[in-house]
Amino acid sequence: MRIGIAQLWQETNTFNPAWTTAEDFGRFGVLRGSEIVQQLADTNELGGFIQSLRQWPERPEIVPLVRLPAWPSGPVTPETLEWLTDEMVRAVRAALPLDGMLLALHGAMVATGTPDVEGHVLGAIRAAVGYDLPIVATLDLHAHVTAPMAREANALVLYHTAPHIDVFETGQRGAALLRKLLIGLEEPVTALVRIPAVLPAENANTQDTQSPSYAVRQRLAELEAAPHVLTAGVATVQPWLDVPGLGTVVVVVANRDEELARKAACELAQQVWDARERYRPKLVGVQESVARAHQLDQEGVGLVVLSDAADATTSGACGDSNVILRELIQYEWKRGAVVTLVAPEMEDHALDLGVGRHEHMDLGGMRDPYCEPIILRVEVKNVFHAKFTMSGHLAKNLAIDMGPAAVLRHKDVLIVCTTHSGPHFAPHLFRAAGIDPFGVSVLVAKSPCGFRAAYAEMAREIMVVKSTGCAPPNYWEYPYRNIDRPLWPWDAIEGWQPQAEIFRRHA
Ligand SMILES: [Zn+2]
């Protein structure tokens, strides 16, 4: 028995003007064939696939195909989409015959002219292998789940958590489902319900008992434990995708029983729809949030975390907004303030300048369309390589390399600059920079929700800042041209009823 495994990963933000190209994929770490098993046997979905396959009683041969990952950013160029599709299809063709395939697809990639990249790639793979080969695809909880994806794959398996702490386990769940299909006991039928709502991420913490997403996660676990349900998920979607059909999607895959899949998916969709107002985030203005953090700093010890959701690098924003930085430098901080910038231009300045030197530098606003650079006199405090292995939100044992990096200091404010984008919230980044992220007065996390996995227990207070950027938490106040209306929270919608679309793909 031969099982092919592959990955396609990039979460697109259509408001970010920077194109994502083959070079970005190459930099993050394209792997082919045996390199995948050598390097990723305990990492994220691919690691989940590999560990599970090794335990199947059938002792299948693991056939590693290709891994194509890039950090979240702007849309993929048409040439890059062609290259990605070609890489994937060529790897599959070369590996035939296969008995099944596990694909980690993430599910929120957009290319210019192709709003559903994963549906497109799945279609290209089907054209090469036909419809007799079972394919199970795993997707992010923020996937833009489409009908073509449900049609081309035998089953879609979604993360259940945000922050995403079950990425590896989702790989394992996908593999377990593929085995059921292969040993011939199950015939999947998928019910897909699109909810006309895009839910803000800030209150969608599945680990927070106060969040409506906590109950959703409980329900998903119940469903997957129930007889005849193969998998269930709710994709609350990446909101910064200006594409047709944007919305939250419920997926329930049952064994043969169409009515069971339909009923479970509609009930779950109704549960999410009824809770929609509870997802509206409490946002604090830039000036107000920094003033509040300063007041807490005056009163005593304790970390304040400011979520700069609008410039979240995990949401595909540019990562070089200086809007909160401008406010932080208006104050003195007893234990310092920390903020990050994606700043490739630093390679030429700070790194050559050397530690201890002072210079006036243009900081931020080079790529973010919503702010201008600010000129500050800074001291180069540290130069380092932003390279580490990350676990927690998004990752299990994931190698991250954001290139040459520097810590700049302006008064009490430390500015961590990296050459490339990456997890600009991760404690690992700050530690690599020589900073204790839990020992400062205030830390800016460029993340809307995922940062909570690392900071919720340690922070004295967390505020979500209403700043500007490519991933604004108040996205419905920004111009979208391609989404279908009505759509909550852009529009108030009365009397919506869930309706399921049914897909069958028998191997
Ligand atoms: Zn996500």
XYZ file of C-alpha atoms and ligand atoms in Angstrom:
508
model
C 0.000 0.000 0.000
C 1.518 3.330 -1.105
C 0.311 6.612 0.428
C 1.444 9.932 -1.044
C 1.831 12.939 1.256
C 2.259 16.585 0.253
C 1.767 20.142 1.498
C 0.736 23.450 -0.009
C 0.759 26.287 2.513
C 0.312 30.004 2.208
C -2.425 32.133 3.745
C -3.132 35.048 1.456
C -4.127 38.576 2.440
C -5.493 40.372 -0.627
C -4.980 43.798 1.004
C -1.213 43.297 1.173
C 0.215 44.799 -2.040
C 3.319 42.540 -1.959
C 3.097 39.595 -4.378
C 4.031 36.146 -3.176
C 6.431 34.461 -5.597
C 8.311 31.192 -6.055
C 11.244 32.876 -4.289
C 9.131 33.237 -1.122
C 8.280 29.537 -1.207
C 11.917 28.647 -1.802
C 13.042 30.780 1.111
C 10.587 29.242 3.553
C 11.599 25.716 2.646
C 10.455 23.774 -0.422
C 11.199 20.097 0.150
C 10.947 17.206 -2.288
C 10.797 13.448 -1.803
C 12.696 11.916 1.095
C 13.727 15.343 2.476
C 10.146 15.654 3.732
C 10.350 12.578 5.967
C 13.902 13.405 7.048
C 13.039 16.943 8.141
C 9.343 16.969 9.014
C 8.577 13.600 10.636
C 7.468 15.379 13.813
C 6.319 18.730 12.390
C 2.797 20.007 11.791
C 0.336 18.143 9.500
C 3.040 16.311 7.538
C 4.475 15.002 10.810
C 0.968 13.943 11.864
C 0.561 12.063 8.564
C 3.952 10.376 8.902
C 3.561 9.330 12.547
C 0.091 7.920 11.883
C 1.063 6.050 8.719
C 3.949 4.426 10.575
C 1.424 2.951 13.001
C -1.058 1.552 10.508
C -1.231 -2.257 10.758
C -1.079 -2.373 6.931
C 2.489 -0.972 7.122
C 1.973 1.344 4.133
C 4.878 2.759 2.192
C 5.047 6.512 2.857
C 5.611 8.257 -0.480
C 6.707 11.852 0.203
C 5.816 14.056 -2.766
C 6.498 17.774 -2.289
C 6.163 20.470 0.363
C 5.422 24.003 -0.919
C 5.187 26.550 1.916
C 5.388 30.351 2.077
C 4.709 32.752 4.924
C 1.297 34.560 4.832
C 1.472 37.638 2.608
C -0.072 39.131 -0.533
C -1.612 37.177 -3.453
C 0.356 34.599 -5.397
C 1.340 35.644 -8.928
C -0.131 33.689 -11.876
C 3.353 32.373 -12.786
C 3.832 31.166 -9.225
C 0.453 29.408 -9.273
C 1.473 27.672 -12.488
C 4.744 26.593 -10.875
C 2.994 25.352 -7.706
C 0.448 23.356 -9.684
C 3.136 21.912 -11.919
C 5.336 20.930 -8.927
C 2.406 19.191 -7.274
C 1.141 17.369 -10.374
C 4.622 16.298 -11.480
C 5.399 14.884 -8.024
C 2.107 12.972 -8.012
C 2.609 11.575 -11.536
C 6.146 10.444 -10.750
C 4.909 8.615 -7.643
C 2.122 6.616 -9.315
C 0.770 4.068 -8.656
C -0.558 5.285 -5.287
C -3.326 3.824 -3.133
C -4.225 7.063 -1.369
C -3.101 10.621 -0.755
C -2.918 12.931 2.246
C -2.650 16.603 1.332
C -2.091 19.416 3.851
C -3.575 22.326 1.920
C -4.295 25.055 4.504
C -6.993 26.399 2.197
C -6.757 30.193 2.097
C -4.435 30.855 -0.837
C -5.455 33.298 -3.558
C -3.657 33.905 -6.843
C -4.390 36.776 -9.188
C -7.285 35.545 -11.300
C -7.663 32.317 -9.267
C -9.458 32.978 -5.955
C -9.545 29.275 -4.977
C -5.996 27.989 -5.404
C -6.492 24.742 -3.465
C -9.635 23.873 -5.438
C -7.643 24.555 -8.612
C -4.694 22.388 -7.527
C -6.976 19.546 -6.395
C -8.667 19.689 -9.811
C -5.273 19.460 -11.547
C -4.311 16.455 -9.402
C -7.622 14.745 -10.219
C -6.979 15.326 -13.913
C -3.734 13.391 -13.441
C -4.922 10.555 -11.186
C -8.670 10.264 -11.827
C -11.333 9.777 -9.189
C -10.587 6.245 -7.976
C -7.737 7.353 -5.741
C -8.905 8.457 -2.272
C -7.636 11.929 -1.328
C -8.036 13.395 2.154
C -7.099 17.075 2.520
C -6.497 18.925 5.782
C -7.400 22.612 6.103
C -6.885 25.512 8.493
C -9.752 26.721 10.659
C -9.382 29.962 8.634
C -9.648 28.193 5.278
C -11.876 29.646 2.572
C -13.655 26.324 2.002
C -15.183 26.017 -1.471
C -17.425 23.593 -3.349
C -14.573 22.573 -5.721
C -12.472 21.517 -2.707
C -15.336 19.386 -1.362
C -15.985 17.964 -4.837
C -12.388 17.023 -5.672
C -11.328 15.609 -2.287
C -12.957 12.564 -0.710
C -12.980 14.376 2.618
C -11.843 17.688 4.149
C -10.461 17.631 7.704
C -10.188 20.953 9.556
C -8.235 22.211 12.555
C -10.509 22.472 15.598
C -8.526 25.072 17.524
C -7.663 28.770 17.402
C -4.942 29.483 18.518
C -3.973 26.563 16.278
C -2.539 24.073 18.744
C -3.873 20.960 16.956
C -2.045 21.251 13.630
C -0.109 17.990 14.134
C -3.242 16.248 15.468
C -5.218 17.377 12.419
C -2.672 15.491 10.307
C -3.291 12.436 12.459
C -7.082 12.814 12.132
C -6.729 13.096 8.348
C -4.621 9.941 8.195
C -7.067 8.003 10.391
C -9.906 8.999 8.073
C -7.990 7.965 4.947
C -7.363 4.549 6.494
C -11.105 4.084 7.060
C -11.723 4.866 3.393
C -8.945 2.525 2.234
C -9.993 -0.500 4.198
C -13.326 -0.097 2.515
C -15.635 0.276 5.461
C -16.676 3.848 4.856
C -18.237 5.849 2.060
C -17.962 9.527 2.803
C -20.767 11.965 2.158
C -19.986 15.626 2.806
C -22.471 18.294 3.864
C -21.225 21.835 3.421
C -23.113 24.848 4.793
C -22.004 28.367 3.977
C -22.948 30.897 6.660
C -23.182 34.490 5.357
C -20.857 35.760 8.083
C -17.163 36.495 8.483
C -16.353 36.170 12.162
C -13.684 38.350 13.778
C -10.816 36.263 15.179
C -10.382 38.171 18.429
C -13.166 36.442 20.399
C -12.872 33.146 18.562
C -10.476 31.564 21.050
C -11.473 27.896 21.275
C -9.559 27.557 24.558
C -11.506 30.382 26.253
C -14.632 29.117 28.039
C -16.184 32.593 27.534
C -15.899 32.362 23.752
C -18.735 30.949 21.620
C -15.966 29.043 19.789
C -15.344 26.999 22.937
C -18.808 25.440 22.641
C -18.279 24.920 18.904
C -15.067 23.028 19.590
C -16.865 20.862 22.182
C -19.582 20.111 19.655
C -17.033 19.153 16.986
C -15.379 16.709 19.385
C -18.792 15.189 20.220
C -19.645 14.838 16.548
C -16.352 13.159 15.670
C -16.890 10.713 18.541
C -20.428 9.904 17.336
C -21.128 6.810 15.250
C -21.114 7.338 11.469
C -19.579 10.838 11.592
C -16.149 10.736 9.959
C -15.101 14.341 10.560
C -16.565 17.770 11.288
C -15.202 21.295 11.223
C -16.087 24.979 11.162
C -13.917 27.250 9.007
C -14.408 30.803 10.226
C -12.311 31.959 7.229
C -9.402 34.362 6.784
C -11.337 37.678 6.697
C -8.835 39.655 4.596
C -9.691 37.895 1.356
C -11.665 40.026 -1.046
C -13.030 37.081 -3.038
C -16.502 35.850 -4.069
C -18.215 33.462 -1.690
C -16.294 34.617 1.390
C -17.978 33.308 4.538
C -17.868 30.833 7.375
C -18.277 27.234 6.239
C -19.376 24.184 8.214
C -18.188 20.801 6.969
C -19.598 17.493 8.204
C -18.536 14.219 6.605
C -20.605 11.164 7.493
C -20.394 7.529 6.474
C -23.056 7.006 3.785
C -25.737 8.812 5.796
C -26.569 12.000 3.888
C -29.291 13.028 6.319
C -26.972 12.697 9.292
C -24.350 14.896 7.600
C -26.965 17.434 6.540
C -28.657 17.665 9.933
C -25.401 17.928 11.914
C -23.993 20.587 9.562
C -27.181 22.681 9.631
C -27.445 22.517 13.419
C -23.828 23.544 13.817
C -24.258 26.374 11.320
C -27.300 27.628 13.228
C -25.311 27.515 16.494
C -22.530 29.649 14.970
C -24.988 32.034 13.299
C -26.945 32.592 16.523
C -23.716 33.457 18.364
C -22.397 35.905 15.738
C -22.848 39.101 17.775
C -20.665 37.631 20.527
C -17.743 37.646 18.073
C -17.708 41.439 17.783
C -14.346 42.388 19.261
C -13.832 45.021 21.927
C -11.294 47.292 20.252
C -9.306 49.984 22.042
C -8.004 53.044 20.171
C -4.254 53.426 19.642
C -3.826 56.389 21.992
C -6.184 54.999 24.597
C -4.557 51.545 24.667
C -1.015 52.890 25.031
C -2.131 55.379 27.701
C -3.819 52.547 29.597
C -0.684 50.371 29.319
C 1.358 53.272 30.674
C -1.032 53.797 33.565
C -0.682 50.101 34.488
C 3.110 50.397 34.209
C 3.029 53.284 36.712
C 0.906 51.255 39.123
C 3.202 48.243 39.297
C 4.615 45.165 37.669
C 2.931 43.002 35.067
C 3.054 42.609 31.321
C 0.546 44.396 29.099
C 0.132 42.861 25.632
C -1.217 45.023 22.825
C -2.550 42.993 19.908
C -1.733 44.841 16.670
C -4.197 42.674 14.756
C -4.254 45.122 11.834
C -0.575 44.451 11.107
C -0.611 40.756 12.055
C 2.067 38.924 10.086
C 0.190 35.676 10.763
C -2.786 37.221 8.903
C -0.608 38.147 5.918
C -0.193 41.836 6.751
C 3.083 43.622 5.915
C 4.393 43.684 9.480
C 5.942 47.127 9.138
C 3.217 49.346 10.544
C 4.666 51.871 13.000
C 1.333 53.259 14.203
C 1.608 51.821 17.730
C 5.375 52.499 17.833
C 4.686 56.214 17.280
C 2.509 56.231 20.380
C 4.822 54.098 22.545
C 7.708 56.569 22.160
C 5.588 59.311 23.719
C 6.009 57.625 27.127
C 8.690 56.349 29.488
C 8.478 52.634 30.333
C 9.854 51.255 33.602
C 10.802 47.867 32.130
C 10.770 48.822 28.497
C 8.397 48.384 25.589
C 8.872 45.956 22.691
C 7.549 46.219 19.159
C 8.498 44.419 15.935
C 8.988 45.469 12.316
C 9.588 43.551 9.109
C 12.454 45.692 7.816
C 14.676 44.193 5.085
C 16.267 47.629 4.696
C 17.896 47.022 8.113
C 20.309 44.634 6.452
C 22.100 47.653 4.991
C 21.909 49.829 8.095
C 21.960 48.293 11.547
C 23.801 45.140 10.656
C 26.719 46.962 9.021
C 26.662 49.733 11.616
C 27.292 47.375 14.533
C 26.174 47.145 18.140
C 26.398 50.319 20.245
C 26.265 52.778 17.341
C 23.618 55.485 17.059
C 21.957 56.654 13.889
C 18.819 58.265 12.555
C 16.782 55.680 10.690
C 13.540 55.486 8.720
C 11.415 52.929 10.516
C 8.327 51.140 9.236
C 5.769 52.280 6.687
C 7.859 51.101 3.733
C 5.304 48.523 2.574
C 2.237 49.044 4.778
C -0.106 51.247 2.709
C -1.712 52.757 5.817
C 1.271 54.580 7.414
C 4.410 56.550 6.546
C 7.990 55.875 7.713
C 9.020 57.556 10.948
C 12.571 58.878 11.429
C 13.990 58.045 14.871
C 17.423 58.270 16.423
C 18.145 54.735 17.576
C 20.958 52.757 19.146
C 21.771 49.343 17.715
C 21.351 47.138 20.805
C 21.840 43.729 19.238
C 22.259 42.020 15.903
C 21.207 38.397 15.580
C 19.812 35.816 13.216
C 16.053 35.377 13.681
C 16.128 31.607 13.418
C 14.437 29.172 15.790
C 12.200 26.134 16.045
C 8.663 27.067 16.986
C 5.961 25.154 18.829
C 2.627 26.515 20.049
C 0.128 28.439 17.923
C 0.546 27.416 14.246
C 3.339 25.020 14.825
C 4.845 21.904 16.239
C 8.627 21.831 15.764
C 8.402 24.230 12.816
C 11.713 25.703 11.603
C 11.478 29.489 11.231
C 14.143 31.668 9.595
C 13.393 35.391 9.308
C 16.950 36.190 8.298
C 19.419 38.736 9.685
C 17.789 40.830 12.409
C 18.494 43.661 14.807
C 17.219 45.141 18.031
C 17.106 48.933 17.910
C 16.483 51.096 20.967
C 14.803 54.480 21.066
C 14.534 55.673 24.688
C 12.814 52.764 26.499
C 11.350 51.241 23.364
C 13.024 48.219 21.785
C 12.283 47.670 18.085
C 12.942 44.132 16.859
C 13.566 44.280 13.094
C 13.685 41.153 10.942
C 14.608 40.829 7.270
C 11.642 38.577 6.446
C 8.133 38.250 7.779
C 7.292 35.499 10.235
C 5.605 34.931 13.586
C 5.964 38.484 14.950
C 4.312 37.470 18.182
C 6.305 34.376 19.144
C 8.191 34.411 22.463
C 10.871 32.453 20.544
C 11.540 35.543 18.381
C 12.021 37.834 21.381
C 14.242 35.307 23.149
C 16.363 34.960 19.997
C 16.688 38.760 20.145
C 17.930 38.570 23.739
C 14.710 39.984 25.217
C 12.581 38.362 27.947
C 9.084 38.894 26.471
C 7.456 38.421 29.864
C 9.798 40.836 31.678
C 8.893 44.079 29.885
C 6.160 46.639 30.577
C 4.405 46.366 27.251
C 4.758 44.093 24.246
C 3.108 44.529 20.850
C 2.050 41.164 19.364
C 1.320 41.305 15.626
C -1.386 38.645 15.884
C -5.190 38.834 16.339
C -5.743 35.799 18.583
C -3.025 33.150 18.262
C -0.639 35.067 20.548
C -2.972 34.283 23.452
C -1.667 30.684 23.564
C 1.682 32.090 24.703
C 0.663 35.206 26.675
C -2.843 34.795 28.165
C -1.678 33.290 31.438
C 1.294 35.601 31.909
C -0.208 38.934 30.870
C -1.709 41.330 33.370
C -3.866 42.794 30.651
C -4.426 42.234 26.936
C -5.941 44.851 24.626
C -6.846 44.505 20.952
C -5.832 47.794 19.353
C -7.951 49.469 16.718
C -5.035 50.335 14.480
C -4.799 50.464 10.694
C -3.193 47.903 8.381
C -3.800 45.113 5.895
C -5.550 42.874 8.457
C -7.768 45.322 10.361
C -9.931 43.842 13.134
C -12.750 46.148 11.918
C -12.455 44.849 8.333
C -16.092 45.515 7.507
C -15.249 49.233 7.554
C -12.706 48.734 4.741
C -13.500 48.637 0.988
C -14.191 45.119 -0.388
C -15.225 44.788 -4.034
C -15.675 41.070 -4.697
C -17.445 39.573 -1.685
C -21.077 38.457 -1.988
C -23.580 40.563 -0.055
C -25.469 40.514 2.182
C -22.750 39.381 4.572
C -22.507 39.892 8.327
C -21.125 42.137 9.858
C -21.256 44.351 6.744
C -25.011 43.814 6.662
C -27.672 42.967 9.243
C -29.399 39.809 8.026
C -32.745 38.565 9.296
C -34.321 35.162 8.919
C -31.340 33.259 7.507
C -31.836 29.475 7.335
C -28.949 27.014 6.930
C -28.919 24.951 3.733
C -26.475 22.156 3.007
C -24.810 21.301 -0.257
C -24.057 17.561 -0.507
C -20.967 15.970 -2.073
C -20.230 12.279 -2.595
C -16.940 10.952 -3.831
C -16.731 7.195 -3.614
C -13.402 5.576 -4.140
Zn -5.560 30.105 10.792
